[in-house]
Coordinates of C-alpha atoms in Angstrom, one line a residue:
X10 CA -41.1 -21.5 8.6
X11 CA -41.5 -21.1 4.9
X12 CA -38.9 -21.6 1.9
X13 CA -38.0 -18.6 1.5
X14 CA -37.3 -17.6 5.4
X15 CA -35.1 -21.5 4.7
X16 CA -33.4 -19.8 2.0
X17 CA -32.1 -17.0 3.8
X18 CA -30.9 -19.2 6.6
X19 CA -28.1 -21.1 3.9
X20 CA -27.9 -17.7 2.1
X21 CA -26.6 -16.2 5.8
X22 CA -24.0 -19.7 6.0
X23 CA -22.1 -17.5 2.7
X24 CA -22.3 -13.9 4.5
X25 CA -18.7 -12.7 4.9
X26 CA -19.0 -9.6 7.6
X27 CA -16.7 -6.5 7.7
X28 CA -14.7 -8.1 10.4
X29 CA -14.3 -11.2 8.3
X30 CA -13.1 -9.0 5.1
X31 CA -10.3 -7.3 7.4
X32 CA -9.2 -10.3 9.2
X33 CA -8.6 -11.3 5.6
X34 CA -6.7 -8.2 4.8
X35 CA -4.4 -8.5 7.3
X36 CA -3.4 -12.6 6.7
X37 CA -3.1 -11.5 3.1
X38 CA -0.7 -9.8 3.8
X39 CA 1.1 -11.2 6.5
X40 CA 1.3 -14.3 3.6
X41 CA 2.4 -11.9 1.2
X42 CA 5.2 -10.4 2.9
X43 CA 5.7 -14.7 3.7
X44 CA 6.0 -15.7 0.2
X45 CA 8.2 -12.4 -0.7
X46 CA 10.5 -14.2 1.8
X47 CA 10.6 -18.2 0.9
X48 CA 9.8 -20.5 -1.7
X49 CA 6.9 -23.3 -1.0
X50 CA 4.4 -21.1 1.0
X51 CA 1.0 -20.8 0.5
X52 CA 1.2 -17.4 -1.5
X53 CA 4.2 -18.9 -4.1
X54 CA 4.5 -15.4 -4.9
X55 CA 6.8 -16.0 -8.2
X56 CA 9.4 -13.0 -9.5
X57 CA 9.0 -12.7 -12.9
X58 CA 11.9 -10.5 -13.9
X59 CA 9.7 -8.5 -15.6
X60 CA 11.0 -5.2 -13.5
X61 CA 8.7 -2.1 -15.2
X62 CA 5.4 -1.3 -17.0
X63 CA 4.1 0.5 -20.1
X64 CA 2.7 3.9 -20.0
X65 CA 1.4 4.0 -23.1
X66 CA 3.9 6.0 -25.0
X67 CA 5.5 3.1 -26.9
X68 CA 5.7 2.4 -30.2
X69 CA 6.6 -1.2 -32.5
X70 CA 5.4 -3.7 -33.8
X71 CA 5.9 -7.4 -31.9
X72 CA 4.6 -10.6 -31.7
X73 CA 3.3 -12.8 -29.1
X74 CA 2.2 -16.6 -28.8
X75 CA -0.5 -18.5 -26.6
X76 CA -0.1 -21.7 -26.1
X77 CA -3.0 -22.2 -23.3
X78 CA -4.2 -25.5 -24.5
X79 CA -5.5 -27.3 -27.5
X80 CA -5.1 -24.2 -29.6
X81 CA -2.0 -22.3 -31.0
X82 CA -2.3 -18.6 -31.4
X83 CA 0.6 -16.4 -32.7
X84 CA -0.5 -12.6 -32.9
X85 CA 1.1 -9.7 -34.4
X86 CA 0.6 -5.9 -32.3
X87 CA 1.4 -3.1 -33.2
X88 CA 1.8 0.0 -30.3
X89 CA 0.8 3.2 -31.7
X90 CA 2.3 5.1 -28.8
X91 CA -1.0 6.9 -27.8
X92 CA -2.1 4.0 -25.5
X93 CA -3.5 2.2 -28.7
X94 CA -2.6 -0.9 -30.6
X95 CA -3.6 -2.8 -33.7
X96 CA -3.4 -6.9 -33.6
X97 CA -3.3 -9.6 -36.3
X98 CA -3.7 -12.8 -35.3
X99 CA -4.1 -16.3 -36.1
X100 CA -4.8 -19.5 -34.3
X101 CA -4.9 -23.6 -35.2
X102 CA -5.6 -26.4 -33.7
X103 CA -2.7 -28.5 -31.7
X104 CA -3.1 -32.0 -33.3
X105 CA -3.6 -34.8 -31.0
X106 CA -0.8 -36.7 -31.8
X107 CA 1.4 -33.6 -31.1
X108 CA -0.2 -33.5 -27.8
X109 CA 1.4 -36.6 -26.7
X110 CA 4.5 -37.1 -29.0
X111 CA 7.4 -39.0 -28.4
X112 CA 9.9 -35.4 -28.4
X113 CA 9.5 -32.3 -27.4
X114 CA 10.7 -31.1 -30.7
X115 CA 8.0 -32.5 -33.0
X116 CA 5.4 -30.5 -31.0
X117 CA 7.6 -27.1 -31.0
X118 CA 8.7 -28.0 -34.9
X119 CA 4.9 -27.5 -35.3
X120 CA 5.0 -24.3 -33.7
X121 CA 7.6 -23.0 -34.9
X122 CA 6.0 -23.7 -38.6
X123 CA 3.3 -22.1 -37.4
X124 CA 5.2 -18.6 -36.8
X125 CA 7.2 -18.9 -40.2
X126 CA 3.4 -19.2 -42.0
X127 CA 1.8 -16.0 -39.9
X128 CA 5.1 -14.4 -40.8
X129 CA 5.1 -15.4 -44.7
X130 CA 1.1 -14.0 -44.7
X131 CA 1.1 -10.8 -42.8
X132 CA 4.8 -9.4 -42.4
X133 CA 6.3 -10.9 -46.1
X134 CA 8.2 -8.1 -46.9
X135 CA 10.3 -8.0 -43.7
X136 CA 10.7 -11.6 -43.7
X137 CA 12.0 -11.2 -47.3
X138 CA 14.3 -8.5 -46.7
X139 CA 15.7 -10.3 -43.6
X140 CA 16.7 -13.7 -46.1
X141 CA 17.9 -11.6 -48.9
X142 CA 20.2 -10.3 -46.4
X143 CA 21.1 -13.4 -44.7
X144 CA 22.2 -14.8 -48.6
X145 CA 24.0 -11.9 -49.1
X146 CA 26.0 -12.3 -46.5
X147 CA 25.0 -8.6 -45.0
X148 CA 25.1 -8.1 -41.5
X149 CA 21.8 -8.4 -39.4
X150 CA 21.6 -6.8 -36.2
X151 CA 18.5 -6.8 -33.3
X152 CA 16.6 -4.6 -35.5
X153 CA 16.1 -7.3 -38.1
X154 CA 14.4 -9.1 -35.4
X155 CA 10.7 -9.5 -34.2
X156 CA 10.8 -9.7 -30.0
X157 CA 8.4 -12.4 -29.0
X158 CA 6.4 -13.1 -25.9
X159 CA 5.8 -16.5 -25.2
X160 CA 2.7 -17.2 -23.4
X161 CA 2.8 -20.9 -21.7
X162 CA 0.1 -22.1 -19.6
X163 CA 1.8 -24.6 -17.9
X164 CA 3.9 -25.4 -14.9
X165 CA 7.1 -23.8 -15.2
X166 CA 10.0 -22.8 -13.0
X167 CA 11.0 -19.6 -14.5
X168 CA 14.8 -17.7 -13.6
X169 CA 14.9 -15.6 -15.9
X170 CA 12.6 -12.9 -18.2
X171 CA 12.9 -16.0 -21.3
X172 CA 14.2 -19.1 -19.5
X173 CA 11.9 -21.6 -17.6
X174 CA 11.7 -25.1 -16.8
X175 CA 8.5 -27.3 -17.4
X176 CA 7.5 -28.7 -14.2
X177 CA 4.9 -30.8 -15.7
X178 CA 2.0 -31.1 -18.6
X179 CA -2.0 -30.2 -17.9
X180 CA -4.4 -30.1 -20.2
X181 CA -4.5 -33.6 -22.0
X182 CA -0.4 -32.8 -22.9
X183 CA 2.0 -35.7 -22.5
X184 CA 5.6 -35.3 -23.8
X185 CA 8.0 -37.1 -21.3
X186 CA 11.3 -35.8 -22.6
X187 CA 10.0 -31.7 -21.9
X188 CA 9.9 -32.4 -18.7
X189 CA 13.0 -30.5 -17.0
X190 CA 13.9 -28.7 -20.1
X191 CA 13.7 -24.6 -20.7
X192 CA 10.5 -24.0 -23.4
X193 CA 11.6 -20.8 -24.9
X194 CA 14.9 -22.8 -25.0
X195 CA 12.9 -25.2 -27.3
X196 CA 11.0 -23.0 -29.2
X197 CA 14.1 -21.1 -30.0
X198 CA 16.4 -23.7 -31.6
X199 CA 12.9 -24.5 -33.9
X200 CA 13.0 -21.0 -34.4
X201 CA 16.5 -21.0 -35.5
X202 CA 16.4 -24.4 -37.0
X203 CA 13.4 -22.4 -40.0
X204 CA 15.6 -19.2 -40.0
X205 CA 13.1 -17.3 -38.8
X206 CA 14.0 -13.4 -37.3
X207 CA 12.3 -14.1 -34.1
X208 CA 13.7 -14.1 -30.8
X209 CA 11.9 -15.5 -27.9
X210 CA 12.4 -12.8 -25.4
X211 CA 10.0 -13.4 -22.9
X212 CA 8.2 -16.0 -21.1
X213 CA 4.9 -15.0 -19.8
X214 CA 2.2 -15.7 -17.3
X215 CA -1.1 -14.3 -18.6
X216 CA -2.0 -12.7 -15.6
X217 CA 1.0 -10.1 -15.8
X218 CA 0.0 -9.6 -19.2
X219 CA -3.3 -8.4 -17.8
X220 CA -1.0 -6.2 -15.9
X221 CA 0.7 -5.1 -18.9
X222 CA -2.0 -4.5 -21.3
X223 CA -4.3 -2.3 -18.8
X224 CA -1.0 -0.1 -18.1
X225 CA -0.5 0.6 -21.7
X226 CA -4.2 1.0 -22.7
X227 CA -5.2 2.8 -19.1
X228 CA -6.5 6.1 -19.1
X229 CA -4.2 9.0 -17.8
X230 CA -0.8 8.4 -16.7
X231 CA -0.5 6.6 -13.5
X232 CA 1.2 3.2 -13.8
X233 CA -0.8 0.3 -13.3
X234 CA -0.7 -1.7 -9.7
X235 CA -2.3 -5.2 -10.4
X236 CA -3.8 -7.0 -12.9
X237 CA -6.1 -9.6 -11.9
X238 CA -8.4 -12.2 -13.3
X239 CA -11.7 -13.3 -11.8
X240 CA -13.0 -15.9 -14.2
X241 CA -12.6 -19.6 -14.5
X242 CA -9.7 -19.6 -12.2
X243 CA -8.4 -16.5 -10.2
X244 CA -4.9 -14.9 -9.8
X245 CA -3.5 -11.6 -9.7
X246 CA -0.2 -10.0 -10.3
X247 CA 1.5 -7.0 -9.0
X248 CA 4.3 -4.3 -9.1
X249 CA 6.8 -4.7 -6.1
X250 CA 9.5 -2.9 -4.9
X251 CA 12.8 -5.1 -5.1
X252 CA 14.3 -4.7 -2.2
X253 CA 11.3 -6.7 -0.4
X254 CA 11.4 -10.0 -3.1
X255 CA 14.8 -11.3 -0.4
X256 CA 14.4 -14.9 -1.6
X257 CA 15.2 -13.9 -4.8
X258 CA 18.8 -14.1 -3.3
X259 CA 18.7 -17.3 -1.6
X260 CA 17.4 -19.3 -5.3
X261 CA 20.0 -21.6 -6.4
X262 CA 19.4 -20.4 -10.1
X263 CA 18.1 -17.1 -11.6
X264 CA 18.3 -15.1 -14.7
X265 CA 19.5 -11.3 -14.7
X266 CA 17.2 -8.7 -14.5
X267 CA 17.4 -4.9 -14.5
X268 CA 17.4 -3.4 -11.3
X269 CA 17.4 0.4 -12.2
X270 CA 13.4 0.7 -11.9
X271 CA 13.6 -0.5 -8.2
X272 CA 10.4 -2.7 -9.0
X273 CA 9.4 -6.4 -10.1
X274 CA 6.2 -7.5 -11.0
X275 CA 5.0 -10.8 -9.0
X276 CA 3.1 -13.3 -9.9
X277 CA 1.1 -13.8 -6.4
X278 CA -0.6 -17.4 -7.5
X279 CA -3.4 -16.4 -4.9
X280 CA -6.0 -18.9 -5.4
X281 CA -4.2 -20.8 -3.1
X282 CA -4.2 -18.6 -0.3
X283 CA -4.5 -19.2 3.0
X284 CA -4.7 -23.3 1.9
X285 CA -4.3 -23.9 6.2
X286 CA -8.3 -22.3 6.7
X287 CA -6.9 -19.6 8.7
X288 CA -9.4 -17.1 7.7
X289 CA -11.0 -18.6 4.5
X290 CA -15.1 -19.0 5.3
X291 CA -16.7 -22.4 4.9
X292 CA -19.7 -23.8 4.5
X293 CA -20.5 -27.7 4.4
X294 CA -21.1 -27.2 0.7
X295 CA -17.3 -25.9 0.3
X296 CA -16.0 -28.6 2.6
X297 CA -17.9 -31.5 0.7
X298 CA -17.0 -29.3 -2.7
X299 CA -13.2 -29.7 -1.8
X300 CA -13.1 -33.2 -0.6
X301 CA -14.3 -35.1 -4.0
X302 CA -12.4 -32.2 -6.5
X303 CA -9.1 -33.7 -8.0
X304 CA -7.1 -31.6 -5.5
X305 CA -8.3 -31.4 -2.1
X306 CA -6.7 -28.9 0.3
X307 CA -5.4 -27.3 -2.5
X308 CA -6.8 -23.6 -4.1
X309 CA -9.0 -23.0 -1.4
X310 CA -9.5 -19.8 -2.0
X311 CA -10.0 -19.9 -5.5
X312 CA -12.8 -22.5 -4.9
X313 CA -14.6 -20.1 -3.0
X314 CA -14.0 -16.9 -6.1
X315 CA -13.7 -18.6 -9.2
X316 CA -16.5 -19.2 -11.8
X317 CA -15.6 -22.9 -12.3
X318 CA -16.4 -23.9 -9.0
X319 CA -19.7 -21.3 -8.0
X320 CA -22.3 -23.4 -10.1
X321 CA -21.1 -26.4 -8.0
X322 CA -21.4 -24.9 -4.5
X323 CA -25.0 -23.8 -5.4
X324 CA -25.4 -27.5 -6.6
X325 CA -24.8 -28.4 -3.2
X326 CA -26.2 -25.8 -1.2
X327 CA -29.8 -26.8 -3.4
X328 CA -29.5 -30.8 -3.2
X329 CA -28.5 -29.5 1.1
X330 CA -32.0 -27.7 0.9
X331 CA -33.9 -30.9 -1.0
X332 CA -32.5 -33.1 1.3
X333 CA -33.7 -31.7 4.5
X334 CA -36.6 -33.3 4.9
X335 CA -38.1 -29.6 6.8
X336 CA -37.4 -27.7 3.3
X337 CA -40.3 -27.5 0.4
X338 CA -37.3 -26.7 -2.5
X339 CA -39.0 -28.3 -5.4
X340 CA -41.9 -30.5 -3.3
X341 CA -44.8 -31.4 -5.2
X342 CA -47.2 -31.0 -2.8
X343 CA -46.0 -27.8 -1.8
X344 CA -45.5 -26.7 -5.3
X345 CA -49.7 -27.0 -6.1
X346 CA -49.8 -25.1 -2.9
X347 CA -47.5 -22.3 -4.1
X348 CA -48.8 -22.2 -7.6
X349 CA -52.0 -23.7 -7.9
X350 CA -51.7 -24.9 -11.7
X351 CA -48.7 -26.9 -11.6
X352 CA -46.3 -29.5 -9.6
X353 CA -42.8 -29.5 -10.0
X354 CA -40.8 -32.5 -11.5
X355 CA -36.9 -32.9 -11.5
X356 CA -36.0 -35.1 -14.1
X357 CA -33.9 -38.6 -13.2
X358 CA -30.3 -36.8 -15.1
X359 CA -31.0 -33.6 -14.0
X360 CA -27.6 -31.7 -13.9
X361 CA -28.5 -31.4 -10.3
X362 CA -27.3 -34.7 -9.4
X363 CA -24.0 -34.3 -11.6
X364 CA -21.0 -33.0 -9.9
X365 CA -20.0 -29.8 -12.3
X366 CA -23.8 -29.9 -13.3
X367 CA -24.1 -26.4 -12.9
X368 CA -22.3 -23.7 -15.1
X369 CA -21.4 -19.9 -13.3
X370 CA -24.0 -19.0 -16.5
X371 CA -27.0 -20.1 -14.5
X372 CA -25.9 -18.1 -11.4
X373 CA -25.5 -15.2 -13.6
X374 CA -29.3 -15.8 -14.8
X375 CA -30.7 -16.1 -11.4
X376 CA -28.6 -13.5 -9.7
X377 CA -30.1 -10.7 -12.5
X378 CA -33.5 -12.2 -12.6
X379 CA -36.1 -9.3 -11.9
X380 CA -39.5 -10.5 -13.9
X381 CA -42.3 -11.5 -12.7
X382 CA -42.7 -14.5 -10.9
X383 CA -39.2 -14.9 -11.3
X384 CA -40.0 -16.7 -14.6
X385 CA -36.9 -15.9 -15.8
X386 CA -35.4 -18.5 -13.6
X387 CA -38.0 -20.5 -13.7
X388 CA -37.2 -21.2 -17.3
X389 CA -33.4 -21.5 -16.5
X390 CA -34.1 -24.4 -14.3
X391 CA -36.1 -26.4 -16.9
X392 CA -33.9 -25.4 -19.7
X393 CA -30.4 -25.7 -17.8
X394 CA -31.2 -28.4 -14.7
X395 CA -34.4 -29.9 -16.0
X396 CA -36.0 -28.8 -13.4
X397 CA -39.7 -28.4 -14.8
X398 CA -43.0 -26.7 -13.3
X399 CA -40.6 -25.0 -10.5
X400 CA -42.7 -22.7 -8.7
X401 CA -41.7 -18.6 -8.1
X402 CA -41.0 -19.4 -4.5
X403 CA -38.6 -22.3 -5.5
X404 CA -37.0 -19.8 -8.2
X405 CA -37.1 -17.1 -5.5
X406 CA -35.0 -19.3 -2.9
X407 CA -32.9 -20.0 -5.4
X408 CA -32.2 -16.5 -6.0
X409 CA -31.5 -15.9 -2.6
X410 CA -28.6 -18.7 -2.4
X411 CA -27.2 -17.3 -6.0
X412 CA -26.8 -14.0 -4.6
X413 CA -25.2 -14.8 -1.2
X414 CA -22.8 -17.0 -3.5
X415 CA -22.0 -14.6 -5.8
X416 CA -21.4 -11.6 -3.5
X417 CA -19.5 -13.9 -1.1
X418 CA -17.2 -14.4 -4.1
X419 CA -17.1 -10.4 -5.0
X420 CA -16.1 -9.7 -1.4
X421 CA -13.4 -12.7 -1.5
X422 CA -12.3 -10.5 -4.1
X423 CA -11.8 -7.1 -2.4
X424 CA -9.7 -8.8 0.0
X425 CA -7.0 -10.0 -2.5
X426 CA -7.3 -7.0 -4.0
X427 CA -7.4 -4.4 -1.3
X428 CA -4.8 -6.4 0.5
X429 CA -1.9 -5.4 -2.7
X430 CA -3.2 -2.3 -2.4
X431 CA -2.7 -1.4 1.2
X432 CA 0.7 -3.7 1.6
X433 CA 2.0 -1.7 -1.5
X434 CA 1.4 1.7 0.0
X435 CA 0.0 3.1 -2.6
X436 CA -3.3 4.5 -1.4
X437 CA -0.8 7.0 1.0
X438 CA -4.1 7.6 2.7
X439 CA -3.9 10.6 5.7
X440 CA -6.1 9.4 9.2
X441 CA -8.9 12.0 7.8
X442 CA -8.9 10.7 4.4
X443 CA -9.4 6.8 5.8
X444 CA -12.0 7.6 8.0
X445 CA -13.8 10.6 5.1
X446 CA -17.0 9.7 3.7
X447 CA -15.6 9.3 -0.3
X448 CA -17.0 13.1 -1.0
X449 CA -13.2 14.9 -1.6
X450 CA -12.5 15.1 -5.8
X451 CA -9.8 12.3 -6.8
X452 CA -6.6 14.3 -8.3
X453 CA -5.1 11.8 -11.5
X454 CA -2.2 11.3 -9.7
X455 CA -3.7 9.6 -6.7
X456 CA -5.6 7.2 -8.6
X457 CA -4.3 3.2 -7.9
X458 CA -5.6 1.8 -11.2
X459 CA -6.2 -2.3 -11.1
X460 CA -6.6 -4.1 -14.5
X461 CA -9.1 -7.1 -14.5
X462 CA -10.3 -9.8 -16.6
X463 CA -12.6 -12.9 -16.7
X464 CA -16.0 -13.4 -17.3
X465 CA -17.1 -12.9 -13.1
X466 CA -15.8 -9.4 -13.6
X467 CA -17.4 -8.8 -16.8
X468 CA -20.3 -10.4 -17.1
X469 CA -21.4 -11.6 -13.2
X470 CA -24.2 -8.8 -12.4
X471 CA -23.0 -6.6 -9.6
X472 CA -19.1 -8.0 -9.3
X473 CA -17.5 -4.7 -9.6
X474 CA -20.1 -3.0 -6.8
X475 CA -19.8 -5.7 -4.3
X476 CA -15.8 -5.7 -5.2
X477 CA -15.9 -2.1 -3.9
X478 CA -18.5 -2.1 -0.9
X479 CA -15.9 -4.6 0.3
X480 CA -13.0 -2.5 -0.5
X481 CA -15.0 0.6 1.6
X482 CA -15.4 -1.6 4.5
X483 CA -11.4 -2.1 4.7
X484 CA -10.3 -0.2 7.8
X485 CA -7.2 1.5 6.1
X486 CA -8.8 2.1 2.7
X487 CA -12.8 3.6 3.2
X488 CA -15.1 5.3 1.3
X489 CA -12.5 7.9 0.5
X490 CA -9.6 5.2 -0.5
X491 CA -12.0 3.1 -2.4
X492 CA -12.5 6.2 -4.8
X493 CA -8.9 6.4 -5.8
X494 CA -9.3 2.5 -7.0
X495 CA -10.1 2.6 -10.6
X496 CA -10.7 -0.6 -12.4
X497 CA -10.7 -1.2 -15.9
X498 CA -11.2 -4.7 -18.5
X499 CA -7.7 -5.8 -19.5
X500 CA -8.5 -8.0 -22.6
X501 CA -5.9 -10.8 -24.1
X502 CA -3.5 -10.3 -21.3
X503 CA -2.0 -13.4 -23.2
X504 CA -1.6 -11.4 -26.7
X505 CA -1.0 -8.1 -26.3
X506 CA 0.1 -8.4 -22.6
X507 CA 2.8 -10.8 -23.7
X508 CA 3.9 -8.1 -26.8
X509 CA 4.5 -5.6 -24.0
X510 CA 6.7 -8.2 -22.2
X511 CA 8.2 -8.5 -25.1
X512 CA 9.0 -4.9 -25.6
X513 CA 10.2 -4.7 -21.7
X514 CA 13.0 -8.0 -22.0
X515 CA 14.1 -6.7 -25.7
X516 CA 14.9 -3.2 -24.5
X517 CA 16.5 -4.8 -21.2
X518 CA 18.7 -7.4 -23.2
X519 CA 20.0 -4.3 -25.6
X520 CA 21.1 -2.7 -22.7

């Protein structure tokens, strides 16, 4: 049997059938509706009092900040009101020491600081105007204030639209005394502490700001259903009816929220469902991938979808193939078979024998790769995995494993997001329309429109396609359901996403 026939056989190890894609449906679901009901299951679905969505139509001017990581970003949007916005923003570096200072409130003294600078720079005259009347003793009322969306990438327990608890640091942060404590709580008495006319009225996931920003940005004027992100990691968010979040009245603690839309958008968490294996696929490579990351048994679904962990499944699935002493992946005496000028060498630190040694970019390289020879990938595995002399039969089977990889993620995909779709009823599909072959015109109003980001869905060849050749192959959604789905980028969920927020918990705290 030749390489590439061995190829094909750990390609067909990643193939995820129709039947697979609906079993997955349906124990999305069923975990869903689970998660809707308790705290601490595998889908945390997480209410995040945020209870409606833009269309659009609004207008103002508010601010958002990111802190993600090792950089601070405070933006300025301003909403046009014809689904357009303009942004200011600037961004610094979080000093070390601040990362791991003895109080909380040296590190949110620094970001408040930084608000009262972007202010001073690009809103001066309304800051101005908002002292002079402070010294004058004038009255100042909401509208003297700038709502602001407070983007934290961290562990929180959130009750309420601007109140949540850090449950603990990531990302190289250390402040013991945060722990516990509410962060727009924090940020708030800095805020107050400089004078500033900020209030911190939302605390936002950047996920539902993906949600947010494709709603107001979308085309037409159907509300948007989900925003999801397919890059690094993977999560999703949605708009649920309120009646179905019950455990919302079984938490010990929770903020108010307005009830009038009927809805709630939820933070699903998903790339950690179906943690049990129930219906997730594996391979050896995922099992051996899971077992040495830093949280076994944890995220298993997003460590079969998400870009940081594709590159190290084809790392194993390759060193699988060299291995196996019946394989010719890289062989040098195969190699001057294959390609009579050359023999192949693998350097002694290739990334190949580092775990993480291979970035999502590569499989992005290899997946497009249509020149001759496949020299295209030939030079990606000398210049990326050091990998020299590879023949186009070694670059071929690699293109084969790549592409089973990459489509098994896509198809992952379609069952998160087909499953919101379907357990939402918002596809309304009739029998004849499920089982129609996609031909009958798509009136606005039956559109289901799904905002995404990440670099899988933006840059990964063919993400989208294979996202919606799974979606066809969905029993209650089709050919005919699958062209009501319209998905569009969502950029800076965490910017202008968290404005919108913003926008949504001012005009609910007027009220």
């Amino acid at each position: 049997m030749g390489l590439v026939e061995d190829a094909r056989n750990v390609a067909r190890e990643f193939e995820l059938s129709s039947e697979d894609v609906n079993q997955g449906v349906k124990e999305f679901i069923r975990q869903m509706d689970e998660g809707l009901q308790e705290t601490g299951k595998s889908l945390s679905q997480i209410p995040t009092y945020v209870t409606a969505v833009p269309n659009g139509t609004e207008k103002g001017v508010y601010l958002a900040v990111d802190l993600g990581g090792t950089n601070f970003r405070v933006c300025s949007i301003k909403l046009h009101g014809d689904t357009t916005f303009s942004l200011t923003q600037s961004k610094v570096a979080i000093p070390r020491e601040l990362m791991v200072a003895k109080t909380s409130q040296e590190l949110f003294a620094f970001l408040a600081k930084q608000i009262e600078s972007f202010l001073q720079t690009h809103h001066n005259d309304h800051f101005e105007e908002y002292h002079q009347r402070r010294k004058a003793g004038e009255p100042v009322t909401d509208e003297h204030f700038f709502q602001l969306g407070f983007t934290f990438s961290f562990p929180v327990q959130q009750i309420g639209i601007n109140k949540g608890y850090l449950i603990r640091w990531t990302k190289g942060f250390d402040i013991a005394d945060a722990i516990g404590k509410d962060v727009c709580g924090l940020l708030q008495a800095e805020i107050d502490a400089l004078h500033l006319p900020v209030k911190v009225a939302a605390l936002v996931n950047d996920t539902v700001g993906t949600l947010m920003a494709r709603s107001y940005t979308s085309p037409g004027k159907t509300g948007t259903l989900l925003g999801a992100i397919f890059g690094t990691g993977t999560n999703g968010a949605y708009v649920e009816k309120l009646h179905k979040v019950t455990k919302l009245k079984k938490m010990e603690e929770q903020g108010g929220y307005d009830d009038s839309t009927g809805n709630m958008i939820i933070n699903t968490e998903w790339g950690s469902f179906d943690n049990q294996m129930s219906v997730l696929p594996n391979t050896p490579y995922d099992d051996a991938l899971d077992k040495e990351s830093n949280n076994p048994g944890i995220q298993m679904f997003e460590k079969r979808v998400s870009g940081m962990f594709l590159g190290e499944v084809l790392r194993r699935a390759i060193l699988g193939m060299m291995k196996d002493g019946k394989t010719e992946l890289f062989k040098d005496e195969s190699s001057g078979t294959k390609d009579s000028n050359s023999t192949c060498t693998i350097a002694d630190d290739s990334p190949l024998y580092k775990q993480w040694g291979i970035d999502t970019s590569f499989l992005s390289i290899a997946h497009e790769d249509q020149s001759p020879g496949y020299r295209i990938t030939r030079q990606a595995l000398s210049k990326h995995l050091r990998v020299d002399a590879a023949s186009s039969e070694d670059a071929e089977a690699i293109k084969i494993i790549v592409e089973a990889i990459g489509k098994r993620s896509a198809r992952l995909s379609a069952v998160a997001i087909g499953a919101v779709i379907i357990a939402t009823g918002n596809l309304r599909l009739t029998a004849g329309d499920a089982l129609g072959d996609g031909q009958k015109p798509v009136l606005e109003a039956e559109v289901v429109d799904i905002g995404v980001d990440g670099s899988l869905v933006e840059y990964y060849p063919g993400f989208e396609q294979y996202i919606r050749e799974g979606l066809r192959e969905i029993e209650e959604i089709g050919a005919q359901g699958e062209k009501r789905v319209r998905i569009g980028i969502a950029k800076d969920g965490s910017g202008v996403g968290a404005a919108l927020i913003a926008l949504v918990a001012g005009g609910r705290q007027k009220e």
